[in-house]
Amino acid sequence: MRTALLAAKRAASRGEVPIGAVFICNGRRFMAYNLKEGRNDPTAHAEILILKKAAKAFSRWRLGGTLYVTLEPCAMCAGAILEARVNRLVFGAWDPKAGACGSVHDVIGDRKIRHAIEVMGGVHADLSETLLKDFFKTRRLQKRGNIHRGEMAEFG
C-alpha cells in the first residue's frame, strides 16, 4: 500500500487527483496513478490503467493477483476488477460519494456475480485521506488565487 501511496503522490505532483495503484501477480509488480486530466480521458483511473498494463504484459485478461489502491474503487473500476478476475483487492480510504466496494454500492460483493474477490478496505486510510484532503484544499486555494499554479503544496 505504501507504493500505491507513492504513486498517488506522483499523480498529485502532475495535477491529477492523487489515487495510486499497485498490482502484484506472478511475482511481478505494476504501478499506475490517475491520468484523467492529462489524457482528457474519463476512464484513465489508476485501476483501469494498471489492469490494462498487466493484461498487456501477461497477454491475457484473466489476471488473478492482488490489487492495492489508495481509494475505494468506483463502479467502473469495480466492474473492471471483476472482469479481470482479480483475486484480492486492498484499498485505503473509503469513498462515501462514489465507492462501489461496500460504501455507496457493493458491486464486488454482489452475490449474483460468480467471481468472488477478497476485499480489505481501510488499509492506511488515514494516509490516503490526508493526501486527498490536502490535494483538494490546495486546488481550492489555487482557484481562489491564493496559490499560484507553480506553488503547489507538498503532499505527504
Coordinates of N, CA, C and O in Angstrom, one line a residue:
M1 N 0.8 -1.2 0.0 CA 0.0 0.0 0.0 C 0.9 1.3 0.0 O 0.5 2.3 -0.6
R2 N 2.0 1.2 0.6 CA 2.9 2.3 0.6 C 3.4 2.7 -0.8 O 3.5 3.9 -1.1
T3 N 3.6 1.7 -1.6 CA 3.9 2.0 -3.0 C 2.8 2.7 -3.8 O 3.0 3.6 -4.6
A4 N 1.6 2.3 -3.5 CA 0.4 2.9 -4.1 C 0.3 4.3 -3.6 O -0.1 5.2 -4.4
L5 N 0.6 4.6 -2.4 CA 0.6 6.0 -1.9 C 1.7 6.8 -2.6 O 1.4 8.0 -2.9
L6 N 2.8 6.3 -2.9 CA 3.9 7.0 -3.6 C 3.3 7.3 -5.0 O 3.6 8.4 -5.6
A7 N 2.6 6.4 -5.6 CA 2.1 6.6 -7.0 C 1.0 7.7 -6.9 O 1.0 8.6 -7.8
A8 N 0.2 7.7 -5.8 CA -0.8 8.8 -5.7 C -0.1 10.2 -5.5 O -0.6 11.2 -6.1
K9 N 1.0 10.2 -4.8 CA 1.8 11.5 -4.7 C 2.3 11.9 -6.1 O 2.3 13.1 -6.4
R10 N 2.7 11.0 -6.9 CA 3.1 11.3 -8.3 C 2.0 12.0 -9.1 O 2.2 12.9 -9.8
A11 N 0.8 11.4 -8.9 CA -0.4 11.9 -9.6 C -0.6 13.3 -9.1 O -0.8 14.2 -10.0
A12 N -0.6 13.6 -7.8 CA -0.8 14.9 -7.3 C 0.2 15.9 -7.9 O -0.1 17.1 -8.2
S13 N 1.5 15.5 -8.0 CA 2.5 16.4 -8.5 C 2.3 16.8 -10.0 O 2.8 17.8 -10.4
R14 N 1.5 16.0 -10.6 CA 1.1 16.3 -12.0 C -0.3 17.0 -12.2 O -0.8 17.1 -13.3
G15 N -0.8 17.3 -11.0 CA -2.1 18.0 -11.0 C -3.3 17.0 -11.2 O -4.4 17.4 -11.4
E16 N -3.1 15.7 -11.0 CA -4.1 14.7 -11.1 C -4.6 14.4 -9.6 O -3.9 14.6 -8.7
V17 N -5.8 14.0 -9.5 CA -6.4 13.5 -8.2 C -5.5 12.4 -7.7 O -5.2 11.5 -8.5
P18 N -5.0 12.5 -6.5 CA -4.0 11.6 -6.0 C -4.5 10.2 -5.6 O -4.8 9.9 -4.5
I19 N -4.7 9.4 -6.7 CA -5.0 8.0 -6.5 C -4.0 7.1 -7.2 O -3.7 7.4 -8.3
G20 N -3.4 6.2 -6.4 CA -2.4 5.3 -7.0 C -2.8 3.9 -6.8 O -3.6 3.6 -5.9
A21 N -2.2 3.0 -7.6 CA -2.5 1.6 -7.5 C -1.2 0.8 -7.8 O -0.3 1.2 -8.5
V22 N -1.2 -0.3 -7.2 CA -0.1 -1.3 -7.4 C -0.8 -2.7 -7.6 O -1.7 -3.0 -6.9
F23 N -0.3 -3.4 -8.6 CA -0.9 -4.7 -8.9 C 0.2 -5.7 -8.8 O 1.3 -5.5 -9.5
I24 N 0.1 -6.8 -8.1 CA 1.1 -7.8 -7.9 C 0.5 -9.2 -8.4 O -0.6 -9.6 -7.9
C25 N 1.2 -9.8 -9.3 CA 0.7 -11.0 -9.9 C 1.9 -11.8 -10.4 O 2.8 -11.2 -11.1
N26 N 2.0 -13.1 -10.1 CA 3.1 -14.0 -10.6 C 4.5 -13.4 -10.4 O 5.3 -13.4 -11.2
G27 N 4.7 -12.8 -9.2 CA 6.0 -12.2 -8.9 C 6.3 -10.9 -9.6 O 7.4 -10.4 -9.4
R28 N 5.4 -10.4 -10.3 CA 5.6 -9.1 -11.0 C 4.8 -8.0 -10.3 O 3.7 -8.3 -9.8
R29 N 5.3 -6.8 -10.4 CA 4.6 -5.7 -9.8 C 4.5 -4.5 -10.8 O 5.4 -4.2 -11.5
F30 N 3.3 -4.0 -10.8 CA 2.9 -2.9 -11.8 C 2.4 -1.7 -10.9 O 1.8 -1.9 -9.9
M31 N 2.7 -0.5 -11.4 CA 2.2 0.7 -10.7 C 1.6 1.6 -11.6 O 2.0 1.7 -12.8
A32 N 0.5 2.3 -11.2 CA -0.1 3.3 -12.0 C -0.8 4.4 -11.1 O -1.0 4.1 -9.9
Y33 N -1.1 5.5 -11.7 CA -1.9 6.5 -11.0 C -2.8 7.2 -11.9 O -2.7 7.0 -13.2
N34 N -3.8 7.9 -11.4 CA -4.8 8.6 -12.2 C -4.1 9.5 -13.2 O -3.1 10.2 -12.9
L35 N -4.7 9.5 -14.4 CA -4.2 10.4 -15.5 C -5.4 11.0 -16.3 O -5.3 11.3 -17.5
K36 N -6.5 11.1 -15.6 CA -7.7 11.7 -16.3 C -7.5 13.1 -16.9 O -7.9 13.3 -18.0
E37 N -6.9 13.9 -16.1 CA -6.7 15.3 -16.5 C -5.7 15.4 -17.7 O -6.0 16.0 -18.7
G38 N -4.5 14.8 -17.6 CA -3.5 14.8 -18.6 C -3.9 14.2 -19.9 O -3.5 14.6 -21.0
R39 N -4.7 13.1 -19.8 CA -5.1 12.4 -21.0 C -6.5 12.9 -21.5 O -7.0 12.4 -22.6
N40 N -7.2 13.7 -20.7 CA -8.6 14.1 -21.0 C -9.4 12.8 -21.3 O -10.1 12.7 -22.3
D41 N -9.3 11.9 -20.4 CA -9.9 10.6 -20.6 C -10.6 10.2 -19.3 O -10.0 10.0 -18.3
P42 N -11.9 10.1 -19.3 CA -12.7 9.8 -18.1 C -12.4 8.4 -17.6 O -12.8 8.1 -16.4
T43 N -11.9 7.5 -18.4 CA -11.6 6.2 -18.0 C -10.1 6.0 -17.5 O -9.8 4.9 -17.1
A44 N -9.3 7.0 -17.4 CA -7.9 6.9 -17.1 C -7.7 6.9 -15.5 O -6.9 7.6 -15.0
H45 N -8.5 6.0 -14.9 CA -8.4 5.8 -13.4 C -7.2 4.9 -13.2 O -6.9 4.1 -14.1
A46 N -6.5 5.0 -12.1 CA -5.4 4.2 -11.8 C -5.7 2.7 -11.9 O -4.9 2.0 -12.5
E47 N -6.8 2.3 -11.5 CA -7.2 0.8 -11.6 C -7.3 0.4 -13.0 O -6.8 -0.7 -13.4
I48 N -7.9 1.2 -13.9 CA -8.1 0.8 -15.3 C -6.7 0.7 -15.9 O -6.4 -0.2 -16.7
L49 N -5.9 1.7 -15.7 CA -4.6 1.8 -16.3 C -3.7 0.6 -15.9 O -3.0 0.0 -16.8
I50 N -3.8 0.3 -14.7 CA -2.9 -0.8 -14.2 C -3.4 -2.2 -14.7 O -2.6 -3.0 -15.0
L51 N -4.7 -2.4 -14.8 CA -5.2 -3.6 -15.3 C -4.9 -3.8 -16.8 O -4.5 -4.9 -17.2
K52 N -4.9 -2.7 -17.5 CA -4.5 -2.7 -18.9 C -3.1 -3.1 -19.1 O -2.6 -3.9 -19.9
K53 N -2.2 -2.4 -18.2 CA -0.8 -2.7 -18.3 C -0.5 -4.1 -18.0 O 0.3 -4.7 -18.7
A54 N -1.1 -4.7 -17.0 CA -0.8 -6.1 -16.6 C -1.4 -7.0 -17.7 O -0.7 -8.0 -18.0
A55 N -2.5 -6.8 -18.2 CA -3.1 -7.7 -19.2 C -2.2 -7.7 -20.5 O -2.0 -8.7 -21.0
K56 N -1.7 -6.5 -20.8 CA -0.7 -6.5 -22.0 C 0.5 -7.3 -21.7 O 1.0 -8.0 -22.5
A57 N 1.1 -7.1 -20.5 CA 2.3 -7.8 -20.1 C 2.2 -9.3 -20.0 O 3.1 -10.0 -20.4
F58 N 1.0 -9.7 -19.6 CA 0.8 -11.2 -19.5 C 0.1 -11.8 -20.7 O -0.1 -13.0 -20.8
S59 N -0.3 -10.9 -21.6 CA -1.1 -11.4 -22.8 C -2.3 -12.2 -22.4 O -2.6 -13.2 -23.0
R60 N -3.0 -11.7 -21.4 CA -4.3 -12.3 -21.0 C -5.1 -11.3 -20.3 O -4.6 -10.4 -19.7
W61 N -6.4 -11.6 -20.2 CA -7.3 -10.7 -19.5 C -7.7 -11.2 -18.1 O -8.1 -10.5 -17.2
R62 N -7.6 -12.5 -17.9 CA -7.8 -13.1 -16.6 C -6.6 -13.0 -15.8 O -5.6 -13.8 -16.0
L63 N -6.5 -12.1 -14.9 CA -5.3 -11.7 -14.2 C -5.0 -12.4 -12.9 O -3.9 -12.8 -12.6
G64 N -6.0 -12.6 -12.1 CA -5.7 -13.1 -10.7 C -5.0 -12.0 -10.0 O -5.3 -10.8 -10.1
G65 N -4.1 -12.3 -9.1 CA -3.3 -11.3 -8.4 C -4.0 -10.5 -7.4 O -5.2 -10.7 -7.1
T66 N -3.2 -9.5 -6.8 CA -3.7 -8.6 -5.8 C -3.6 -7.2 -6.3 O -2.5 -6.8 -6.7
L67 N -4.6 -6.4 -6.1 CA -4.6 -5.0 -6.5 C -4.7 -4.2 -5.2 O -5.6 -4.4 -4.4
Y68 N -3.8 -3.2 -5.1 CA -3.8 -2.3 -4.0 C -4.1 -0.9 -4.6 O -3.4 -0.5 -5.6
V69 N -5.0 -0.2 -4.0 CA -5.4 1.1 -4.5 C -5.7 2.0 -3.3 O -6.2 1.6 -2.3
T70 N -5.3 3.3 -3.4 CA -5.4 4.2 -2.3 C -6.8 4.7 -2.0 O -7.1 5.1 -0.9
L71 N -7.8 4.5 -2.9 CA -9.2 4.9 -2.6 C -10.1 3.8 -3.1 O -9.8 3.2 -4.2
E72 N -11.2 3.6 -2.4 CA -12.2 2.6 -2.8 C -12.6 2.8 -4.2 O -12.9 3.9 -4.6
P73 N -12.5 1.8 -5.1 CA -12.8 1.9 -6.5 C -14.3 2.3 -6.7 O -15.2 2.0 -6.0
C74 N -14.5 3.0 -7.8 CA -15.8 3.4 -8.3 C -16.5 2.3 -9.0 O -15.8 1.2 -9.2
A75 N -17.7 2.4 -9.5 CA -18.4 1.4 -10.1 C -17.7 0.9 -11.4 O -17.6 -0.3 -11.7
M76 N -17.2 1.8 -12.2 CA -16.5 1.5 -13.4 C -15.2 0.6 -13.1 O -15.0 -0.5 -13.7
C77 N -14.5 1.0 -12.1 CA -13.3 0.3 -11.8 C -13.6 -1.1 -11.1 O -12.9 -2.1 -11.3
A78 N -14.6 -1.1 -10.3 CA -15.1 -2.3 -9.6 C -15.4 -3.3 -10.7 O -15.1 -4.5 -10.6
G79 N -16.2 -2.9 -11.7 CA -16.5 -3.7 -12.8 C -15.3 -4.3 -13.6 O -15.2 -5.5 -13.9
A80 N -14.3 -3.4 -13.8 CA -13.1 -3.8 -14.5 C -12.3 -4.8 -13.6 O -11.8 -5.8 -14.1
I81 N -12.3 -4.6 -12.3 CA -11.6 -5.5 -11.4 C -12.3 -6.9 -11.4 O -11.6 -7.9 -11.5
L82 N -13.6 -6.9 -11.5 CA -14.3 -8.2 -11.6 C -14.0 -8.9 -12.9 O -13.7 -10.1 -13.0
E83 N -14.1 -8.1 -14.0 CA -13.8 -8.7 -15.3 C -12.4 -9.2 -15.5 O -12.2 -10.2 -16.2
A84 N -11.5 -8.6 -14.8 CA -10.1 -9.1 -14.9 C -9.8 -10.3 -13.9 O -8.7 -10.8 -13.9
R85 N -10.8 -10.7 -13.2 CA -10.7 -11.8 -12.3 C -9.6 -11.6 -11.3 O -8.9 -12.6 -10.9
V86 N -9.5 -10.4 -10.8 CA -8.5 -10.1 -9.7 C -9.0 -11.0 -8.5 O -10.1 -11.1 -8.2
N87 N -8.0 -11.5 -7.8 CA -8.3 -12.4 -6.6 C -8.5 -11.6 -5.4 O -9.4 -12.0 -4.5
R88 N -7.8 -10.5 -5.2 CA -7.8 -9.8 -3.9 C -7.7 -8.3 -4.2 O -6.9 -7.8 -5.0
L89 N -8.5 -7.5 -3.5 CA -8.5 -6.0 -3.6 C -8.2 -5.5 -2.2 O -8.9 -5.8 -1.3
V90 N -7.2 -4.6 -2.1 CA -6.9 -4.0 -0.8 C -6.9 -2.5 -1.1 O -6.3 -2.0 -2.1
F91 N -7.7 -1.7 -0.4 CA -7.7 -0.3 -0.6 C -7.6 0.5 0.6 O -7.9 0.0 1.7
G92 N -7.3 1.8 0.5 CA -7.0 2.7 1.6 C -8.3 3.3 2.1 O -9.1 2.7 2.8
A93 N -8.6 4.5 1.6 CA -9.7 5.3 2.1 C -11.0 4.8 1.5 O -11.1 4.4 0.3
W94 N -12.1 4.8 2.3 CA -13.4 4.6 1.7 C -13.9 5.8 1.0 O -13.5 6.9 1.4
D95 N -14.7 5.6 -0.1 CA -15.2 6.8 -0.8 C -16.7 6.9 -0.6 O -17.5 6.2 -1.2
P96 N -17.1 7.8 0.3 CA -18.5 8.0 0.7 C -19.4 8.6 -0.4 O -20.6 8.6 -0.3
K97 N -18.8 9.0 -1.5 CA -19.5 9.6 -2.6 C -19.7 8.7 -3.8 O -20.7 8.7 -4.5
A98 N -18.7 7.9 -4.1 CA -18.7 7.1 -5.3 C -18.2 5.7 -5.2 O -18.0 5.0 -6.1
G99 N -17.9 5.3 -3.9 CA -17.3 4.0 -3.7 C -18.3 2.8 -4.1 O -19.5 2.9 -3.9
A100 N -17.7 1.8 -4.7 CA -18.5 0.7 -5.2 C -18.0 -0.7 -4.7 O -18.2 -1.7 -5.3
C101 N -17.4 -0.6 -3.5 CA -16.9 -1.9 -2.9 C -17.3 -2.0 -1.5 O -16.6 -2.5 -0.6
G102 N -18.5 -1.4 -1.2 CA -19.0 -1.5 0.2 C -19.6 -0.3 0.8 O -20.4 -0.4 1.7
S103 N -19.2 0.9 0.3 CA -19.7 2.1 1.0 C -21.0 2.6 0.3 O -22.1 2.4 0.9
V104 N -21.0 3.1 -0.9 CA -22.2 3.6 -1.5 C -22.9 2.4 -2.2 O -24.1 2.2 -2.1
H105 N -22.1 1.7 -3.0 CA -22.5 0.5 -3.7 C -21.6 -0.7 -3.3 O -20.5 -0.5 -2.7
D106 N -22.0 -1.9 -3.6 CA -21.1 -3.0 -3.4 C -21.1 -3.9 -4.7 O -21.6 -5.0 -4.6
V107 N -20.6 -3.4 -5.7 CA -20.5 -4.1 -7.0 C -19.7 -5.4 -6.8 O -20.2 -6.5 -7.3
I108 N -18.6 -5.4 -6.1 CA -17.8 -6.5 -6.0 C -18.4 -7.6 -5.1 O -18.2 -8.8 -5.3
G109 N -19.1 -7.1 -4.1 CA -19.7 -8.0 -3.1 C -21.1 -8.6 -3.5 O -21.7 -9.4 -2.8
D110 N -21.6 -8.2 -4.7 CA -22.9 -8.7 -5.2 C -22.8 -10.2 -5.3 O -22.0 -10.8 -6.1
R111 N -23.7 -10.9 -4.7 CA -23.7 -12.4 -4.6 C -24.1 -13.0 -6.0 O -23.9 -14.2 -6.2
K112 N -24.7 -12.2 -6.8 CA -25.1 -12.7 -8.2 C -23.9 -12.9 -9.1 O -24.0 -13.6 -10.1
I113 N -22.8 -12.3 -8.7 CA -21.6 -12.3 -9.6 C -20.8 -13.6 -9.2 O -20.6 -13.9 -8.0
R114 N -20.4 -14.3 -10.2 CA -19.8 -15.6 -9.9 C -18.4 -15.5 -9.4 O -18.0 -16.4 -8.6
H115 N -17.6 -14.5 -9.8 CA -16.2 -14.4 -9.3 C -16.2 -13.7 -8.0 O -16.6 -12.6 -7.8
A116 N -15.7 -14.4 -7.0 CA -15.5 -13.8 -5.6 C -14.2 -13.2 -5.5 O -13.2 -13.8 -5.8
I117 N -14.1 -12.0 -5.0 CA -12.9 -11.3 -4.7 C -12.8 -11.0 -3.2 O -13.7 -10.5 -2.6
E118 N -11.7 -11.3 -2.7 CA -11.4 -10.9 -1.3 C -11.1 -9.4 -1.2 O -10.3 -8.9 -2.0
V119 N -11.9 -8.7 -0.4 CA -11.8 -7.3 -0.3 C -11.4 -6.9 1.1 O -11.9 -7.3 2.1
M120 N -10.4 -6.0 1.2 CA -10.0 -5.4 2.5 C -9.8 -3.9 2.3 O -9.0 -3.4 1.6
G121 N -10.7 -3.2 3.0 CA -10.7 -1.7 2.9 C -10.2 -1.1 4.2 O -10.2 -1.7 5.2
G122 N -9.8 0.2 4.1 CA -9.3 0.9 5.2 C -7.8 0.8 5.6 O -7.4 1.2 6.6
V123 N -7.1 0.1 4.7 CA -5.6 0.0 4.9 C -4.9 1.3 4.7 O -4.9 1.8 3.6
H124 N -4.3 1.8 5.7 CA -3.6 3.1 5.6 C -4.6 4.2 5.2 O -4.2 5.1 4.4
A125 N -5.9 4.1 5.6 CA -6.9 5.0 5.2 C -6.6 6.4 5.6 O -6.8 7.4 4.8
D126 N -6.0 6.6 6.7 CA -5.6 8.0 7.2 C -4.7 8.6 6.3 O -4.8 9.8 5.9
L127 N -3.7 7.9 5.8 CA -2.7 8.5 4.8 C -3.3 8.8 3.5 O -3.1 9.9 2.9
S128 N -4.2 8.0 3.0 CA -4.9 8.2 1.8 C -5.8 9.4 1.9 O -5.9 10.3 1.0
E129 N -6.6 9.5 3.0 CA -7.5 10.6 3.2 C -6.8 11.9 3.3 O -7.2 12.9 2.7
T130 N -5.7 11.9 4.0 CA -4.9 13.2 4.2 C -4.4 13.6 2.8 O -4.4 14.8 2.5
L131 N -3.9 12.7 2.0 CA -3.4 13.1 0.7 C -4.5 13.7 -0.2 O -4.3 14.7 -0.8
L132 N -5.6 13.1 -0.2 CA -6.8 13.6 -0.9 C -7.2 15.0 -0.4 O -7.4 15.9 -1.2
K133 N -7.4 15.1 0.9 CA -7.8 16.3 1.5 C -6.9 17.5 1.2 O -7.3 18.6 0.9
D134 N -5.6 17.2 1.4 CA -4.5 18.2 1.1 C -4.6 18.7 -0.3 O -4.4 19.8 -0.7
F135 N -4.7 17.7 -1.2 CA -4.8 18.0 -2.7 C -6.0 18.9 -3.0 O -5.8 20.0 -3.7
F136 N -7.1 18.6 -2.5 CA -8.3 19.4 -2.8 C -8.3 20.7 -2.1 O -8.8 21.7 -2.7
K137 N -7.7 20.8 -0.9 CA -7.6 22.1 -0.2 C -6.7 23.0 -1.1 O -7.0 24.2 -1.3
T138 N -5.6 22.5 -1.6 CA -4.6 23.2 -2.4 C -5.3 23.7 -3.7 O -5.2 24.8 -4.1
R139 N -6.1 22.8 -4.3 CA -6.8 23.1 -5.5 C -7.8 24.3 -5.3 O -7.9 25.2 -6.1
R140 N -8.5 24.2 -4.2 CA -9.5 25.3 -3.9 C -8.7 26.6 -3.7 O -9.2 27.7 -4.2
L141 N -7.6 26.6 -3.0 CA -6.8 27.8 -2.8 C -6.3 28.4 -4.1 O -6.3 29.6 -4.4
Q142 N -5.9 27.5 -5.0 CA -5.5 27.9 -6.4 C -6.6 28.6 -7.1 O -6.4 29.6 -7.8
K143 N -7.8 28.0 -7.0 CA -8.9 28.6 -7.7 C -9.3 30.0 -7.2 O -9.7 30.8 -7.9
R144 N -9.0 30.2 -5.9 CA -9.3 31.5 -5.3 C -8.2 32.5 -5.6 O -8.3 33.6 -5.3
G145 N -7.1 32.0 -6.1 CA -5.9 32.8 -6.5 C -5.0 33.0 -5.3 O -4.1 33.8 -5.4
N146 N -5.1 32.2 -4.3 CA -4.2 32.4 -3.1 C -2.9 31.7 -3.3 O -1.9 31.9 -2.6
I147 N -2.9 30.7 -4.3 CA -1.6 30.0 -4.6 C -1.5 30.0 -6.1 O -2.4 29.7 -6.8
H148 N -0.3 30.3 -6.5 CA 0.0 30.3 -8.0 C 0.2 28.8 -8.4 O 0.7 28.0 -7.6
R149 N -0.1 28.5 -9.6 CA 0.0 27.2 -10.1 C 1.3 26.5 -9.8 O 1.3 25.3 -9.5
G150 N 2.4 27.2 -9.9 CA 3.7 26.6 -9.7 C 4.1 26.4 -8.2 O 5.1 25.8 -7.9
E151 N 3.2 26.8 -7.3 CA 3.5 26.8 -5.9 C 2.6 25.7 -5.2 O 2.1 26.0 -4.1
M152 N 2.4 24.6 -5.8 CA 1.6 23.6 -5.2 C 2.2 23.2 -3.9 O 3.4 23.1 -3.7
A153 N 1.3 22.9 -2.9 CA 1.8 22.4 -1.6 C 2.4 21.1 -1.8 O 2.0 20.3 -2.6
E154 N 3.3 20.8 -0.9 CA 4.0 19.4 -1.0 C 3.0 18.4 -0.3 O 2.5 18.7 0.7
F155 N 2.9 17.3 -1.0 CA 2.0 16.3 -0.5 C 2.7 15.2 0.2 O 3.6 14.6 -0.3
G156 N 2.3 14.9 1.5 CA 2.8 13.8 2.2 C 4.1 14.0 2.8 O 4.9 13.2 3.2

